[in-house]
Structures are given as structure tokens and as C-alpha cells.
PDB file of N, CA and C in Angstrom:
ATOM      1  N   MET A  26      -3.452 -24.465   4.259  1.00 42.00           N
ATOM      2  CA  MET A  26      -1.538 -23.874   3.882  1.00 42.00           C
ATOM      3  C   MET A  26      -2.246 -23.429   5.693  1.00 42.00           C
ATOM      4  N   ARG A  27      -0.684 -23.766   6.456  1.00 43.00           N
ATOM      5  CA  ARG A  27      -1.169 -23.579   7.603  1.00 43.00           C
ATOM      6  C   ARG A  27      -0.106 -22.434   7.769  1.00 43.00           C
ATOM      7  N   SER A  28      -1.524 -21.217   8.672  1.00 45.00           N
ATOM      8  CA  SER A  28      -0.531 -19.882   8.706  1.00 45.00           C
ATOM      9  C   SER A  28      -0.574 -19.930  10.148  1.00 45.00           C
ATOM     10  N   PHE A  29       1.158 -19.684  10.744  1.00 47.00           N
ATOM     11  CA  PHE A  29       2.007 -19.630  11.383  1.00 47.00           C
ATOM     12  C   PHE A  29       1.753 -18.636  12.960  1.00 47.00           C
ATOM     13  N   GLY A  30       0.558 -17.851  12.595  1.00 50.00           N
ATOM     14  CA  GLY A  30       0.893 -16.596  13.621  1.00 50.00           C
ATOM     15  C   GLY A  30       0.749 -15.550  13.365  1.00 50.00           C
ATOM     16  N   HIS A  31       1.619 -15.279  11.790  1.00 50.00           N
ATOM     17  CA  HIS A  31       2.109 -14.123  12.257  1.00 50.00           C
ATOM     18  C   HIS A  31       0.861 -12.950  11.554  1.00 50.00           C
ATOM     19  N   PRO A  32       1.582 -11.695  12.132  1.00 55.00           N
ATOM     20  CA  PRO A  32       0.458 -10.669  11.715  1.00 55.00           C
ATOM     21  C   PRO A  32       0.528 -10.836  10.810  1.00 55.00           C
ATOM     22  N   GLN A  33       1.132 -10.652  10.007  1.00 55.00           N
ATOM     23  CA  GLN A  33       1.019  -9.881   7.871  1.00 55.00           C
ATOM     24  C   GLN A  33       0.080 -11.011   7.389  1.00 55.00           C
ATOM     25  N   SER A  34       0.712 -12.426   8.207  1.00 52.00           N
ATOM     26  CA  SER A  34      -0.360 -13.132   6.929  1.00 52.00           C
ATOM     27  C   SER A  34      -2.105 -12.892   7.188  1.00 52.00           C
ATOM     28  N   GLN A  35      -2.198 -12.303   8.572  1.00 57.00           N
ATOM     29  CA  GLN A  35      -3.888 -12.082   9.326  1.00 57.00           C
ATOM     30  C   GLN A  35      -4.681 -11.440   8.404  1.00 57.00           C
ATOM     31  N   ARG A  36      -3.614  -9.901   8.170  1.00 56.00           N
ATOM     32  CA  ARG A  36      -4.560  -8.786   7.012  1.00 56.00           C
ATOM     33  C   ARG A  36      -4.310  -9.350   5.235  1.00 56.00           C
ATOM     34  N   ALA A  37      -2.991 -10.054   4.872  1.00 54.00           N
ATOM     35  CA  ALA A  37      -3.029 -10.059   3.751  1.00 54.00           C
ATOM     36  C   ALA A  37      -4.235 -11.270   3.358  1.00 54.00           C
ATOM     37  N   LYS A  38      -4.939 -11.492   4.460  1.00 63.00           N
ATOM     38  CA  LYS A  38      -5.894 -12.468   4.182  1.00 63.00           C
ATOM     39  C   LYS A  38      -7.170 -12.059   3.685  1.00 63.00           C
ATOM     40  N   SER A  39      -7.121 -10.276   4.810  1.00 71.00           N
ATOM     41  CA  SER A  39      -8.294  -9.074   4.545  1.00 71.00           C
ATOM     42  C   SER A  39      -8.114  -8.603   3.801  1.00 71.00           C
ATOM     43  N   LEU A  40      -7.270  -8.706   2.608  1.00 69.00           N
ATOM     44  CA  LEU A  40      -7.004  -7.309   1.523  1.00 69.00           C
ATOM     45  C   LEU A  40      -6.644  -7.950   0.769  1.00 69.00           C
ATOM     46  N   PRO A  41      -7.109  -7.224  -0.504  1.00 84.00           N
ATOM     47  CA  PRO A  41      -6.801  -7.865  -1.507  1.00 84.00           C
ATOM     48  C   PRO A  41      -4.626  -7.041  -2.469  1.00 84.00           C
ATOM     49  N   ARG A  42      -5.020  -8.352  -3.052  1.00 94.00           N
ATOM     50  CA  ARG A  42      -2.749  -8.421  -3.608  1.00 94.00           C
ATOM     51  C   ARG A  42      -3.071  -6.710  -3.865  1.00 94.00           C
ATOM     52  N   LEU A  43      -3.655  -5.651  -5.079  1.00 96.00           N
ATOM     53  CA  LEU A  43      -4.033  -5.088  -5.609  1.00 96.00           C
ATOM     54  C   LEU A  43      -4.784  -3.657  -4.962  1.00 96.00           C
ATOM     55  N   LEU A  44      -4.170  -3.031  -4.600  1.00 96.00           N
ATOM     56  CA  LEU A  44      -6.124  -1.864  -4.031  1.00 96.00           C
ATOM     57  C   LEU A  44      -5.838  -0.858  -5.276  1.00 96.00           C
ATOM     58  N   ALA A  45      -7.289  -0.696  -5.714  1.00 96.00           N
ATOM     59  CA  ALA A  45      -7.998   0.454  -6.411  1.00 96.00           C
ATOM     60  C   ALA A  45      -7.335   1.922  -5.337  1.00 96.00           C
ATOM     61  N   ILE A  46      -6.921   2.797  -6.395  1.00 97.00           N
ATOM     62  CA  ILE A  46      -6.946   4.408  -5.868  1.00 97.00           C
ATOM     63  C   ILE A  46      -7.349   4.675  -4.556  1.00 97.00           C
ATOM     64  N   LYS A  47      -8.994   4.937  -4.457  1.00 97.00           N
ATOM     65  CA  LYS A  47      -9.947   4.338  -2.757  1.00 97.00           C
ATOM     66  C   LYS A  47      -9.777   3.688  -2.401  1.00 97.00           C
ATOM     67  N   GLN A  48      -8.655   2.573  -2.785  1.00 96.00           N
ATOM     68  CA  GLN A  48      -8.393   1.750  -1.666  1.00 96.00           C
ATOM     69  C   GLN A  48      -7.479   2.191  -0.759  1.00 96.00           C
ATOM     70  N   ALA A  49      -6.552   2.415  -1.816  1.00 97.00           N
ATOM     71  CA  ALA A  49      -4.663   3.109  -0.829  1.00 97.00           C
ATOM     72  C   ALA A  49      -4.956   4.205  -0.286  1.00 97.00           C
ATOM     73  N   ILE A  50      -6.352   4.918  -0.937  1.00 97.00           N
ATOM     74  CA  ILE A  50      -6.091   6.103  -0.067  1.00 97.00           C
ATOM     75  C   ILE A  50      -6.236   5.801   1.448  1.00 97.00           C
ATOM     76  N   TYR A  51      -7.777   4.791   1.689  1.00 96.00           N
ATOM     77  CA  TYR A  51      -8.280   4.933   3.209  1.00 96.00           C
ATOM     78  C   TYR A  51      -6.431   3.961   4.482  1.00 96.00           C
ATOM     79  N   GLU A  52      -6.637   3.202   3.651  1.00 94.00           N
ATOM     80  CA  GLU A  52      -5.731   2.210   4.275  1.00 94.00           C
ATOM     81  C   GLU A  52      -4.079   3.454   4.459  1.00 94.00           C
ATOM     82  N   LEU A  53      -3.817   4.594   3.490  1.00 96.00           N
ATOM     83  CA  LEU A  53      -2.805   4.998   4.240  1.00 96.00           C
ATOM     84  C   LEU A  53      -3.655   6.792   4.880  1.00 96.00           C
ATOM     85  N   GLY A  54      -4.927   6.878   4.145  1.00 96.00           N
ATOM     86  CA  GLY A  54      -5.096   7.793   5.626  1.00 96.00           C
ATOM     87  C   GLY A  54      -5.026   9.234   5.071  1.00 96.00           C
ATOM     88  N   ILE A  55      -4.900   9.024   4.204  1.00 97.00           N
ATOM     89  CA  ILE A  55      -4.369  10.314   3.169  1.00 97.00           C
ATOM     90  C   ILE A  55      -5.105  10.820   2.000  1.00 97.00           C
ATOM     91  N   SER A  56      -4.175  12.056   1.350  1.00 97.00           N
ATOM     92  CA  SER A  56      -5.516  12.670   0.620  1.00 97.00           C
ATOM     93  C   SER A  56      -5.092  12.569  -1.138  1.00 97.00           C
ATOM     94  N   ARG A  57      -6.743  12.042  -1.513  1.00 97.00           N
ATOM     95  CA  ARG A  57      -6.110  11.438  -3.110  1.00 97.00           C
ATOM     96  C   ARG A  57      -4.388  12.585  -4.120  1.00 97.00           C
ATOM     97  N   THR A  58      -4.289  13.659  -3.519  1.00 98.00           N
ATOM     98  CA  THR A  58      -3.678  14.458  -4.278  1.00 98.00           C
ATOM     99  C   THR A  58      -2.472  13.870  -3.105  1.00 98.00           C
ATOM    100  N   ALA A  59      -2.550  13.588  -1.838  1.00 98.00           N
ATOM    101  CA  ALA A  59      -1.031  13.140  -1.398  1.00 98.00           C
ATOM    102  C   ALA A  59      -0.483  12.496  -2.175  1.00 98.00           C
ATOM    103  N   LEU A  60      -1.714  11.285  -2.191  1.00 98.00           N
ATOM    104  CA  LEU A  60      -1.067   9.976  -2.860  1.00 98.00           C
ATOM    105  C   LEU A  60      -0.861   9.767  -4.157  1.00 98.00           C
ATOM    106  N   TYR A  61      -0.699  10.764  -4.795  1.00 97.00           N
ATOM    107  CA  TYR A  61      -0.555  10.885  -6.432  1.00 97.00           C
ATOM    108  C   TYR A  61       0.825  11.585  -5.845  1.00 97.00           C
ATOM    109  N   GLU A  62       0.767  12.478  -5.047  1.00 98.00           N
ATOM    110  CA  GLU A  62       1.949  13.547  -4.843  1.00 98.00           C
ATOM    111  C   GLU A  62       3.810  12.072  -5.119  1.00 98.00           C
ATOM    112  N   LEU A  63       2.998  11.086  -3.649  1.00 97.00           N
ATOM    113  CA  LEU A  63       3.658   9.960  -3.533  1.00 97.00           C
ATOM    114  C   LEU A  63       4.073   9.524  -4.049  1.00 97.00           C
ATOM    115  N   ILE A  64       3.181   8.883  -5.414  1.00 97.00           N
ATOM    116  CA  ILE A  64       3.185   8.422  -6.746  1.00 97.00           C
ATOM    117  C   ILE A  64       4.265   9.177  -7.657  1.00 97.00           C
ATOM    118  N   LYS A  65       3.502  10.379  -7.980  1.00 97.00           N
ATOM    119  CA  LYS A  65       4.814  11.041  -8.546  1.00 97.00           C
ATOM    120  C   LYS A  65       6.027  11.318  -8.431  1.00 97.00           C
ATOM    121  N   ASP A  66       6.501  10.974  -6.816  1.00 97.00           N
ATOM    122  CA  ASP A  66       8.159  11.667  -7.033  1.00 97.00           C
ATOM    123  C   ASP A  66       8.625   9.841  -6.425  1.00 97.00           C
ATOM    124  N   GLY A  67       7.844   9.265  -7.151  1.00 96.00           N
ATOM    125  CA  GLY A  67       8.864   7.165  -6.312  1.00 96.00           C
ATOM    126  C   GLY A  67       8.463   7.013  -4.949  1.00 96.00           C
ATOM    127  N   GLU A  68       8.338   7.763  -4.616  1.00 95.00           N
ATOM    128  CA  GLU A  68       8.265   6.796  -2.982  1.00 95.00           C
ATOM    129  C   GLU A  68       6.629   5.721  -3.125  1.00 95.00           C
ATOM    130  N   LEU A  69       5.934   5.740  -3.645  1.00 97.00           N
ATOM    131  CA  LEU A  69       5.048   3.998  -3.623  1.00 97.00           C
ATOM    132  C   LEU A  69       5.002   3.917  -4.732  1.00 97.00           C
ATOM    133  N   LYS A  70       5.212   2.660  -5.005  1.00 96.00           N
ATOM    134  CA  LYS A  70       5.174   2.372  -6.257  1.00 96.00           C
ATOM    135  C   LYS A  70       4.052   1.303  -6.598  1.00 96.00           C
ATOM    136  N   THR A  71       3.189   1.910  -7.608  1.00 97.00           N
ATOM    137  CA  THR A  71       1.955   0.939  -8.746  1.00 97.00           C
ATOM    138  C   THR A  71       2.511   0.138  -9.586  1.00 97.00           C
ATOM    139  N   VAL A  72       1.381  -0.259 -10.241  1.00 97.00           N
ATOM    140  CA  VAL A  72       1.305  -1.319 -11.224  1.00 97.00           C
ATOM    141  C   VAL A  72       0.124  -0.497 -12.221  1.00 97.00           C
ATOM    142  N   LYS A  73      -0.390  -0.672 -13.403  1.00 96.00           N
ATOM    143  CA  LYS A  73      -1.151  -0.399 -14.111  1.00 96.00           C
ATOM    144  C   LYS A  73      -1.640  -1.563 -14.723  1.00 96.00           C
ATOM    145  N   ILE A  74      -2.903  -1.756 -14.745  1.00 96.00           N
ATOM    146  CA  ILE A  74      -3.371  -2.808 -15.345  1.00 96.00           C
ATOM    147  C   ILE A  74      -4.289  -2.073 -16.769  1.00 96.00           C
ATOM    148  N   GLY A  75      -4.219  -2.036 -18.017  1.00 97.00           N
ATOM    149  CA  GLY A  75      -5.213  -1.407 -18.452  1.00 97.00           C
ATOM    150  C   GLY A  75      -5.568  -0.326 -17.983  1.00 97.00           C
ATOM    151  N   ARG A  76      -6.791   0.618 -18.953  1.00 96.00           N
ATOM    152  CA  ARG A  76      -6.595   1.654 -17.560  1.00 96.00           C
ATOM    153  C   ARG A  76      -5.862   1.855 -16.540  1.00 96.00           C
ATOM    154  N   ARG A  77      -6.166   0.870 -15.102  1.00 96.00           N
ATOM    155  CA  ARG A  77      -6.147   1.242 -14.165  1.00 96.00           C
ATOM    156  C   ARG A  77      -4.919   0.934 -13.794  1.00 96.00           C
ATOM    157  N   ARG A  78      -5.037   2.265 -12.423  1.00 96.00           N
ATOM    158  CA  ARG A  78      -3.045   2.073 -11.568  1.00 96.00           C
ATOM    159  C   ARG A  78      -4.304   1.421 -10.552  1.00 96.00           C
ATOM    160  N   LEU A  79      -3.143   0.493 -10.253  1.00 97.00           N
ATOM    161  CA  LEU A  79      -3.065  -0.239  -9.227  1.00 97.00           C
ATOM    162  C   LEU A  79      -2.593  -0.173  -8.119  1.00 97.00           C
ATOM    163  N   VAL A  80      -2.225  -0.350  -6.731  1.00 98.00           N
ATOM    164  CA  VAL A  80      -0.934   0.083  -5.488  1.00 98.00           C
ATOM    165  C   VAL A  80      -1.254  -1.017  -4.977  1.00 98.00           C
ATOM    166  N   PRO A  81       0.689  -1.921  -5.128  1.00 97.00           N
ATOM    167  CA  PRO A  81       0.236  -3.323  -4.114  1.00 97.00           C
ATOM    168  C   PRO A  81       0.777  -3.095  -2.991  1.00 97.00           C
ATOM    169  N   ILE A  82       0.092  -3.888  -2.033  1.00 96.00           N
ATOM    170  CA  ILE A  82      -0.486  -3.370  -1.531  1.00 96.00           C
ATOM    171  C   ILE A  82       0.813  -3.733  -0.389  1.00 96.00           C
ATOM    172  N   GLU A  83       2.373  -4.751  -1.104  1.00 96.00           N
ATOM    173  CA  GLU A  83       3.560  -4.517  -0.547  1.00 96.00           C
ATOM    174  C   GLU A  83       4.464  -3.510  -0.268  1.00 96.00           C
ATOM    175  N   ALA A  84       3.891  -2.389  -1.614  1.00 96.00           N
ATOM    176  CA  ALA A  84       4.454  -1.502  -1.408  1.00 96.00           C
ATOM    177  C   ALA A  84       3.665  -0.161  -0.689  1.00 96.00           C
ATOM    178  N   ILE A  85       2.325  -0.331  -0.044  1.00 95.00           N
ATOM    179  CA  ILE A  85       2.135   0.029   0.993  1.00 95.00           C
ATOM    180  C   ILE A  85       2.904   0.026   1.716  1.00 95.00           C
ATOM    181  N   GLU A  86       3.493  -1.308   2.253  1.00 94.00           N
ATOM    182  CA  GLU A  86       4.029  -1.762   4.004  1.00 94.00           C
ATOM    183  C   GLU A  86       4.897  -1.624   3.396  1.00 94.00           C
ATOM    184  N   GLU A  87       5.864  -1.229   2.137  1.00 94.00           N
ATOM    185  CA  GLU A  87       6.868  -1.401   2.249  1.00 94.00           C
ATOM    186  C   GLU A  87       7.197   0.587   2.517  1.00 94.00           C
ATOM    187  N   PHE A  88       6.790   1.440   2.307  1.00 94.00           N
ATOM    188  CA  PHE A  88       6.651   2.963   2.207  1.00 94.00           C
ATOM    189  C   PHE A  88       6.024   2.696   3.811  1.00 94.00           C
ATOM    190  N   VAL A  89       4.776   2.383   4.638  1.00 93.00           N
ATOM    191  CA  VAL A  89       5.268   2.646   5.924  1.00 93.00           C
ATOM    192  C   VAL A  89       6.316   2.588   7.063  1.00 93.00           C
ATOM    193  N   ALA A  90       7.731   1.209   6.084  1.00 93.00           N
ATOM    194  CA  ALA A  90       8.216   0.423   7.150  1.00 93.00           C
ATOM    195  C   ALA A  90       9.284   1.742   6.485  1.00 93.00           C
ATOM    196  N   VAL A  91       9.627   2.388   5.272  1.00 90.00           N
ATOM    197  CA  VAL A  91      10.555   3.586   5.101  1.00 90.00           C
ATOM    198  C   VAL A  91      10.182   4.764   6.250  1.00 90.00           C
ATOM    199  N   LEU A  92       9.339   5.028   5.981  1.00 86.00           N
ATOM    200  CA  LEU A  92       8.801   6.390   7.839  1.00 86.00           C
ATOM    201  C   LEU A  92       8.911   5.601   8.916  1.00 86.00           C
ATOM    202  N   GLY A  93       8.936   4.459   9.163  1.00 77.00           N
ATOM    203  CA  GLY A  93       9.288   4.209  10.614  1.00 77.00           C
ATOM    204  C   GLY A  93      10.503   4.636  10.478  1.00 77.00           C
ATOM    205  N   LYS A  94      11.544   4.232   9.355  1.00 77.00           N
ATOM    206  CA  LYS A  94      12.764   4.728   9.866  1.00 77.00           C
ATOM    207  C   LYS A  94      12.764   5.360   9.843  1.00 77.00           C
ATOM    208  N   VAL A  95      12.581   6.017   8.912  1.00 70.00           N
ATOM    209  CA  VAL A  95      12.695   7.567   8.717  1.00 70.00           C
ATOM    210  C   VAL A  95      12.322   8.619  10.684  1.00 70.00           C
ATOM    211  N   MET A  96      11.513   8.506  10.276  1.00 66.00           N
ATOM    212  CA  MET A  96      10.923   8.953  11.969  1.00 66.00           C
ATOM    213  C   MET A  96      11.442   8.308  12.955  1.00 66.00           C
ATOM    214  N   GLY A  97      11.760   7.296  13.021  1.00 65.00           N
ATOM    215  CA  GLY A  97      12.597   6.178  14.099  1.00 65.00           C
ATOM    216  C   GLY A  97      11.805   6.764  15.615  1.00 65.00           C
ATOM    217  N   PRO A  98      12.036   5.832  16.280  1.00 66.00           N
ATOM    218  CA  PRO A  98      11.466   5.410  17.936  1.00 66.00           C
ATOM    219  C   PRO A  98      10.438   7.356  18.515  1.00 66.00           C
ATOM    220  N   PRO A  99       9.295   7.258  19.286  1.00 63.00           N
ATOM    221  CA  PRO A  99       8.353   8.273  19.629  1.00 63.00           C
ATOM    222  C   PRO A  99       9.012   8.994  20.480  1.00 63.00           C
TER     223      PRO A  99
END
């Protein structure tokens, strides 16, 4: 499949589709407590597979996009 140089397509190849909590913390650069607050408040979507809670990479991208809209340009 051909990539059209879309920046997201390059990033998608380097990250799994579902991130463990530790990976999501690293990607967002926040604490574990802050991540669980976002999940509890419904600001960050997760999925549960068995006993594991995972964060879809799309949920992280949506969360960051919303932050950009709320904060506006510098």
C-alpha cells in the first residue's frame, strides 16, 4: 500500500493502534494520576480487553486536537 507522505501515516507505522497506560502517559507527557482523571472525566476514551485498559491512538490524537482548539494559537 502506497503512503502519500501524510504525517499521520508515518506516525501510525511507529505506534501500535492501542497503547498501554504507561505508553499513553509517555505519549501525552502527563502523570498516571492525570491520565486516570482524563479517563474518569470522559475526556480520553479507552477500551477494555480482558483485564487490561488500553488507550486507542486515535483517542490521544482527538484529545490533543481538542486541546489545540480550546487553547487556540499562541
